[in-house]
Coordinates of C-alpha atoms in Angstrom, one line a residue:
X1 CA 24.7 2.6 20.3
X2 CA 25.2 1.3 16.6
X3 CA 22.8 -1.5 15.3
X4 CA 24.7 -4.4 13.7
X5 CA 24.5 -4.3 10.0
X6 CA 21.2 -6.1 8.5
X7 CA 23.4 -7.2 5.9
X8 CA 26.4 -10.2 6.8
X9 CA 28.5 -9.0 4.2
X10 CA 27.9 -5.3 4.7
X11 CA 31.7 -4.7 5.0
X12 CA 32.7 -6.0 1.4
X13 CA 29.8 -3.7 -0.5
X14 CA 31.0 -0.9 1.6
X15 CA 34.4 -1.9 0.9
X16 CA 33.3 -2.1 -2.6
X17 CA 31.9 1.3 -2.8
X18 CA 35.2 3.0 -0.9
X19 CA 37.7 1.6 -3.6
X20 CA 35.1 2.9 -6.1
X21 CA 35.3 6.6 -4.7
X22 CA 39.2 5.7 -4.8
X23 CA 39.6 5.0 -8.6
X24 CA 36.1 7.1 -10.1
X25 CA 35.2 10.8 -8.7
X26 CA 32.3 10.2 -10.6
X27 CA 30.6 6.7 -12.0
X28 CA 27.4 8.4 -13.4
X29 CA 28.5 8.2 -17.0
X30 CA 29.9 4.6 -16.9
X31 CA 26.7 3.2 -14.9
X32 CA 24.9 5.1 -17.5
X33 CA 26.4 3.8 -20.5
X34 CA 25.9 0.1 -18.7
X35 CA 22.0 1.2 -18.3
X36 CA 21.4 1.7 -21.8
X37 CA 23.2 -0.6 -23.3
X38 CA 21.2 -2.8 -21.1
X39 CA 18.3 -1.3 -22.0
X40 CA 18.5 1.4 -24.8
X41 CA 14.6 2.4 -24.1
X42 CA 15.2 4.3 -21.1
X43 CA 17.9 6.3 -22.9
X44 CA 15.0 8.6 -24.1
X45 CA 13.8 8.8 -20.2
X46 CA 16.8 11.2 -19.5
X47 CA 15.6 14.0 -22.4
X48 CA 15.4 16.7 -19.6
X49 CA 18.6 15.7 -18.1
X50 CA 21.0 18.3 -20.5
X51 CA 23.7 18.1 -17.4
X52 CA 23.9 15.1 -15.9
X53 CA 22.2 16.5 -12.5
X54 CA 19.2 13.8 -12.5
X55 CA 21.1 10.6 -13.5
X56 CA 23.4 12.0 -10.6
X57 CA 21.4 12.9 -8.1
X58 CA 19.6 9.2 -9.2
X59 CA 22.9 7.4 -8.5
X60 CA 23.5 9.4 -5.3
X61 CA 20.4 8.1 -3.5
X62 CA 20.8 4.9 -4.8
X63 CA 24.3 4.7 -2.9
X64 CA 22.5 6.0 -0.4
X65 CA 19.9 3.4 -0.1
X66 CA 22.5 0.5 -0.6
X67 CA 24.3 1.8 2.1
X68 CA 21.2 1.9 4.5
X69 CA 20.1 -1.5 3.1
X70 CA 23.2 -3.1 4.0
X71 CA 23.6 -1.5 7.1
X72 CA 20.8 -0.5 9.7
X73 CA 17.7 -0.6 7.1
X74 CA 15.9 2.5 8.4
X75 CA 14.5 2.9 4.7
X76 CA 15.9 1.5 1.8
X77 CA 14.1 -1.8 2.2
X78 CA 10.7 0.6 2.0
X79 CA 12.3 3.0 -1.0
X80 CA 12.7 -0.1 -2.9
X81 CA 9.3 -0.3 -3.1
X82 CA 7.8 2.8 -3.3
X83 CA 10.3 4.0 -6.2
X84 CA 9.2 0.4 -7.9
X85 CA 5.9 1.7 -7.8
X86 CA 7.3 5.7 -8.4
X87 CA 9.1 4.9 -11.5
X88 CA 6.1 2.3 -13.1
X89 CA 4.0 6.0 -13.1
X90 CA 7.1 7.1 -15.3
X91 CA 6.2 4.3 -17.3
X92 CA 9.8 2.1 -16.6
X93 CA 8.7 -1.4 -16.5
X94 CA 9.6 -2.8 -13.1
X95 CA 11.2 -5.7 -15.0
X96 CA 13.9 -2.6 -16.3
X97 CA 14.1 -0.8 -12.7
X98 CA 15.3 -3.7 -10.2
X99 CA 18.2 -4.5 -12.6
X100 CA 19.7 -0.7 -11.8
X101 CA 21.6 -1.7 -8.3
X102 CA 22.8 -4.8 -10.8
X103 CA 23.9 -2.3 -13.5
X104 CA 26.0 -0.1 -10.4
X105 CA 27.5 -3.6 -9.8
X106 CA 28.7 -4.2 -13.3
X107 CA 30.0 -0.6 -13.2
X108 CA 32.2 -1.3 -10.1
X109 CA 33.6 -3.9 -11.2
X110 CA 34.4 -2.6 -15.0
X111 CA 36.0 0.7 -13.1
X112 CA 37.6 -1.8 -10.4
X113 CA 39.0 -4.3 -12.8
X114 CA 41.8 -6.4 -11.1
X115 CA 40.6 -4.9 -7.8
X116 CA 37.3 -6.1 -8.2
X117 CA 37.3 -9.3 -5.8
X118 CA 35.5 -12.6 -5.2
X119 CA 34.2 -11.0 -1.9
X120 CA 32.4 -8.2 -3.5
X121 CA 31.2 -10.4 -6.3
X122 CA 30.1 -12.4 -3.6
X123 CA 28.6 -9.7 -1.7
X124 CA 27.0 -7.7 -4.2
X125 CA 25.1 -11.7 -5.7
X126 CA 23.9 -12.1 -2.3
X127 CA 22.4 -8.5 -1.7
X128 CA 21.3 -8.2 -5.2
X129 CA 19.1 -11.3 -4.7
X130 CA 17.9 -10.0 -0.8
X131 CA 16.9 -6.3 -2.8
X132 CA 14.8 -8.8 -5.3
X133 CA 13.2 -10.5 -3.1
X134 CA 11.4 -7.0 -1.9
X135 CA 11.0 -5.6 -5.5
X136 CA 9.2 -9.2 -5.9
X137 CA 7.2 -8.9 -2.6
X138 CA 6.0 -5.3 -4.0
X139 CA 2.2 -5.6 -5.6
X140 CA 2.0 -4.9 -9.0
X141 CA 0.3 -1.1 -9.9
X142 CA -0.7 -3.0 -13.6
X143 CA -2.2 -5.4 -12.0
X144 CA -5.7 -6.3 -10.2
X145 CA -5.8 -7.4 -7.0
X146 CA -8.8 -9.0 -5.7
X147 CA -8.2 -8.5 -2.3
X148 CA -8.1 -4.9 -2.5
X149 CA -11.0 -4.9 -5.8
X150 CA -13.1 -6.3 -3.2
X151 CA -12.1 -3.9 -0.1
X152 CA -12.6 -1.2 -2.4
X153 CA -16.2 -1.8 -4.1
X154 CA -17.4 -2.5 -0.2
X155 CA -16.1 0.5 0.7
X156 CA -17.8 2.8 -2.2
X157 CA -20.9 0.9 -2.0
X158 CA -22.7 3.3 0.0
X159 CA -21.4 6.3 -2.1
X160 CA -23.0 4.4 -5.7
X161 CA -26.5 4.4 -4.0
X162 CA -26.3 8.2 -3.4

Protein backbone atom coordinates (compact mmCIF):
# COMPACT_ATOMS: atom_id res chain seq x y z
CA UNK A 1 0.00 0.00 0.00
CA UNK A 2 1.23 3.59 -1.26
CA UNK A 3 1.09 6.49 1.40
CA UNK A 4 -0.66 9.57 -0.06
CA UNK A 5 1.74 12.25 -1.01
CA UNK A 6 2.86 14.69 2.01
CA UNK A 7 2.79 17.19 -0.53
CA UNK A 8 -1.00 18.59 -2.12
CA UNK A 9 0.53 19.52 -5.12
CA UNK A 10 2.93 16.64 -5.50
CA UNK A 11 1.66 15.94 -8.97
CA UNK A 12 2.55 19.38 -10.66
CA UNK A 13 6.47 19.23 -9.21
CA UNK A 14 6.64 15.74 -10.43
CA UNK A 15 4.98 16.85 -13.54
CA UNK A 16 7.44 19.61 -13.46
CA UNK A 17 10.43 17.47 -13.17
CA UNK A 18 9.07 14.75 -16.10
CA UNK A 19 8.77 17.61 -18.82
CA UNK A 20 12.23 18.66 -17.60
CA UNK A 21 13.78 15.12 -18.32
CA UNK A 22 11.66 15.59 -21.70
CA UNK A 23 13.29 18.85 -23.04
CA UNK A 24 17.08 18.62 -20.85
CA UNK A 25 19.07 15.06 -20.62
CA UNK A 26 21.04 16.96 -18.34
CA UNK A 27 20.29 20.47 -16.29
CA UNK A 28 23.58 20.46 -14.27
CA UNK A 29 25.21 23.09 -16.27
CA UNK A 30 22.11 25.49 -16.52
CA UNK A 31 21.26 25.13 -12.64
CA UNK A 32 24.87 25.77 -12.33
CA UNK A 33 25.19 28.79 -14.24
CA UNK A 34 21.85 30.09 -12.24
CA UNK A 35 23.92 29.11 -8.81
CA UNK A 36 26.68 31.30 -9.50
CA UNK A 37 25.26 33.97 -11.00
CA UNK A 38 23.23 33.92 -7.89
CA UNK A 39 26.01 33.65 -5.87
CA UNK A 40 29.47 33.86 -7.67
CA UNK A 41 31.29 32.80 -4.20
CA UNK A 42 30.52 29.34 -4.35
CA UNK A 43 31.86 29.10 -7.91
CA UNK A 44 35.37 28.57 -6.27
CA UNK A 45 33.56 25.56 -4.05
CA UNK A 46 33.52 23.38 -7.27
CA UNK A 47 37.70 23.54 -7.76
CA UNK A 48 37.88 19.67 -7.44
CA UNK A 49 35.02 19.17 -9.71
CA UNK A 50 37.23 19.05 -13.27
CA UNK A 51 34.11 16.82 -14.77
CA UNK A 52 31.08 17.76 -13.65
CA UNK A 53 30.53 14.42 -11.46
CA UNK A 54 29.94 16.37 -8.00
CA UNK A 55 27.69 19.20 -9.21
CA UNK A 56 25.90 16.05 -10.77
CA UNK A 57 25.76 13.74 -8.40
CA UNK A 58 24.73 17.14 -6.09
CA UNK A 59 21.73 17.72 -8.40
CA UNK A 60 20.85 14.06 -8.52
CA UNK A 61 20.11 13.74 -4.81
CA UNK A 62 18.59 16.85 -4.71
CA UNK A 63 15.89 15.47 -7.29
CA UNK A 64 15.98 12.79 -5.17
CA UNK A 65 15.11 14.47 -2.08
CA UNK A 66 12.39 16.73 -3.78
CA UNK A 67 10.80 13.80 -4.89
CA UNK A 68 10.66 12.07 -1.41
CA UNK A 69 9.69 15.47 0.16
CA UNK A 70 6.81 15.83 -1.99
CA UNK A 71 5.84 12.41 -1.84
CA UNK A 72 6.06 10.02 1.23
CA UNK A 73 8.87 12.05 3.22
CA UNK A 74 10.85 9.09 4.45
CA UNK A 75 13.95 11.49 4.48
CA UNK A 76 14.26 14.53 2.75
CA UNK A 77 12.47 16.58 5.42
CA UNK A 78 15.64 15.25 7.78
CA UNK A 79 18.43 15.62 4.75
CA UNK A 80 17.35 19.12 4.62
CA UNK A 81 18.77 19.61 7.77
CA UNK A 82 21.52 17.61 8.18
CA UNK A 83 23.09 18.83 4.69
CA UNK A 84 22.25 22.59 6.16
CA UNK A 85 24.34 21.70 8.85
CA UNK A 86 26.88 19.36 6.33
CA UNK A 87 27.52 22.10 3.97
CA UNK A 88 27.96 25.17 6.95
CA UNK A 89 31.32 22.67 7.82
CA UNK A 90 32.13 23.40 3.99
CA UNK A 91 31.84 26.83 4.98
CA UNK A 92 28.46 27.69 2.59
CA UNK A 93 26.52 30.04 4.55
CA UNK A 94 23.06 28.58 5.10
CA UNK A 95 21.65 31.86 3.91
CA UNK A 96 23.41 30.54 0.15
CA UNK A 97 22.33 26.78 0.55
CA UNK A 98 18.39 26.82 1.08
CA UNK A 99 18.17 29.03 -2.16
CA UNK A 100 19.57 25.81 -4.23
CA UNK A 101 16.01 23.84 -4.65
CA UNK A 102 14.90 27.76 -5.62
CA UNK A 103 17.79 28.00 -8.19
CA UNK A 104 16.57 24.11 -9.73
CA UNK A 105 13.21 25.99 -10.02
CA UNK A 106 14.46 28.98 -11.92
CA UNK A 107 16.28 26.42 -14.15
CA UNK A 108 13.09 24.52 -14.98
CA UNK A 109 11.41 27.10 -15.88
CA UNK A 110 14.29 28.88 -18.09
CA UNK A 111 14.65 25.19 -19.86
CA UNK A 112 10.67 24.86 -19.88
CA UNK A 113 9.92 28.28 -21.17
CA UNK A 114 6.30 28.42 -22.64
CA UNK A 115 5.76 24.97 -20.95
CA UNK A 116 6.56 26.27 -17.74
CA UNK A 117 2.94 26.73 -16.12
CA UNK A 118 1.06 28.58 -13.38
CA UNK A 119 0.63 25.12 -11.65
CA UNK A 120 4.23 24.48 -11.31
CA UNK A 121 4.96 28.00 -10.39
CA UNK A 122 2.39 27.44 -8.09
CA UNK A 123 3.65 24.26 -6.84
CA UNK A 124 7.19 24.81 -6.64
CA UNK A 125 6.23 28.70 -4.34
CA UNK A 126 4.32 26.51 -2.06
CA UNK A 127 6.97 23.73 -1.53
CA UNK A 128 9.80 26.10 -1.63
CA UNK A 129 8.35 27.91 1.37
CA UNK A 130 7.30 24.21 3.26
CA UNK A 131 11.42 23.20 2.59
CA UNK A 132 12.10 26.75 4.37
CA UNK A 133 10.27 26.43 6.98
CA UNK A 134 12.64 23.20 8.03
CA UNK A 135 15.94 24.86 6.97
CA UNK A 136 14.53 27.68 9.40
CA UNK A 137 13.53 25.16 12.19
CA UNK A 138 17.21 23.80 11.84
CA UNK A 139 19.58 25.30 14.91
CA UNK A 140 22.21 27.30 13.87
CA UNK A 141 26.06 25.38 14.16
CA UNK A 142 27.43 29.47 14.40
CA UNK A 143 25.47 29.95 16.90
CA UNK A 144 25.18 29.45 20.91
CA UNK A 145 22.52 27.88 22.31
CA UNK A 146 21.88 28.08 25.80
CA UNK A 147 19.83 25.25 26.26
CA UNK A 148 22.31 22.91 25.07
CA UNK A 149 25.56 25.44 26.72
CA UNK A 150 23.92 24.61 29.79
CA UNK A 151 23.23 20.63 29.19
CA UNK A 152 26.56 20.48 28.18
CA UNK A 153 28.70 22.24 31.17
CA UNK A 154 26.34 19.92 33.58
CA UNK A 155 27.26 17.17 31.92
CA UNK A 156 31.35 17.80 31.91
CA UNK A 157 31.19 19.05 35.30
CA UNK A 158 32.33 16.03 36.94
CA UNK A 159 35.06 15.48 34.26
CA UNK A 160 36.64 19.45 35.11
CA UNK A 161 37.11 18.31 38.83
CA UNK A 162 39.17 15.26 37.80
Amino acid sequence: MTAAPAFARAADIEASLEALAEVCEDPTPVVYKHLFAAHPTMQPYFWRDTNGAIKGEMLSRTFEAILDFVGERRYAQHMISTELVTHEGYEVPREVFVTFFGIIRDAARELLGADWTPAFEEAWTTMLAEMDAYARATPRSDATNAYFAAKLEEFTAPYAKA
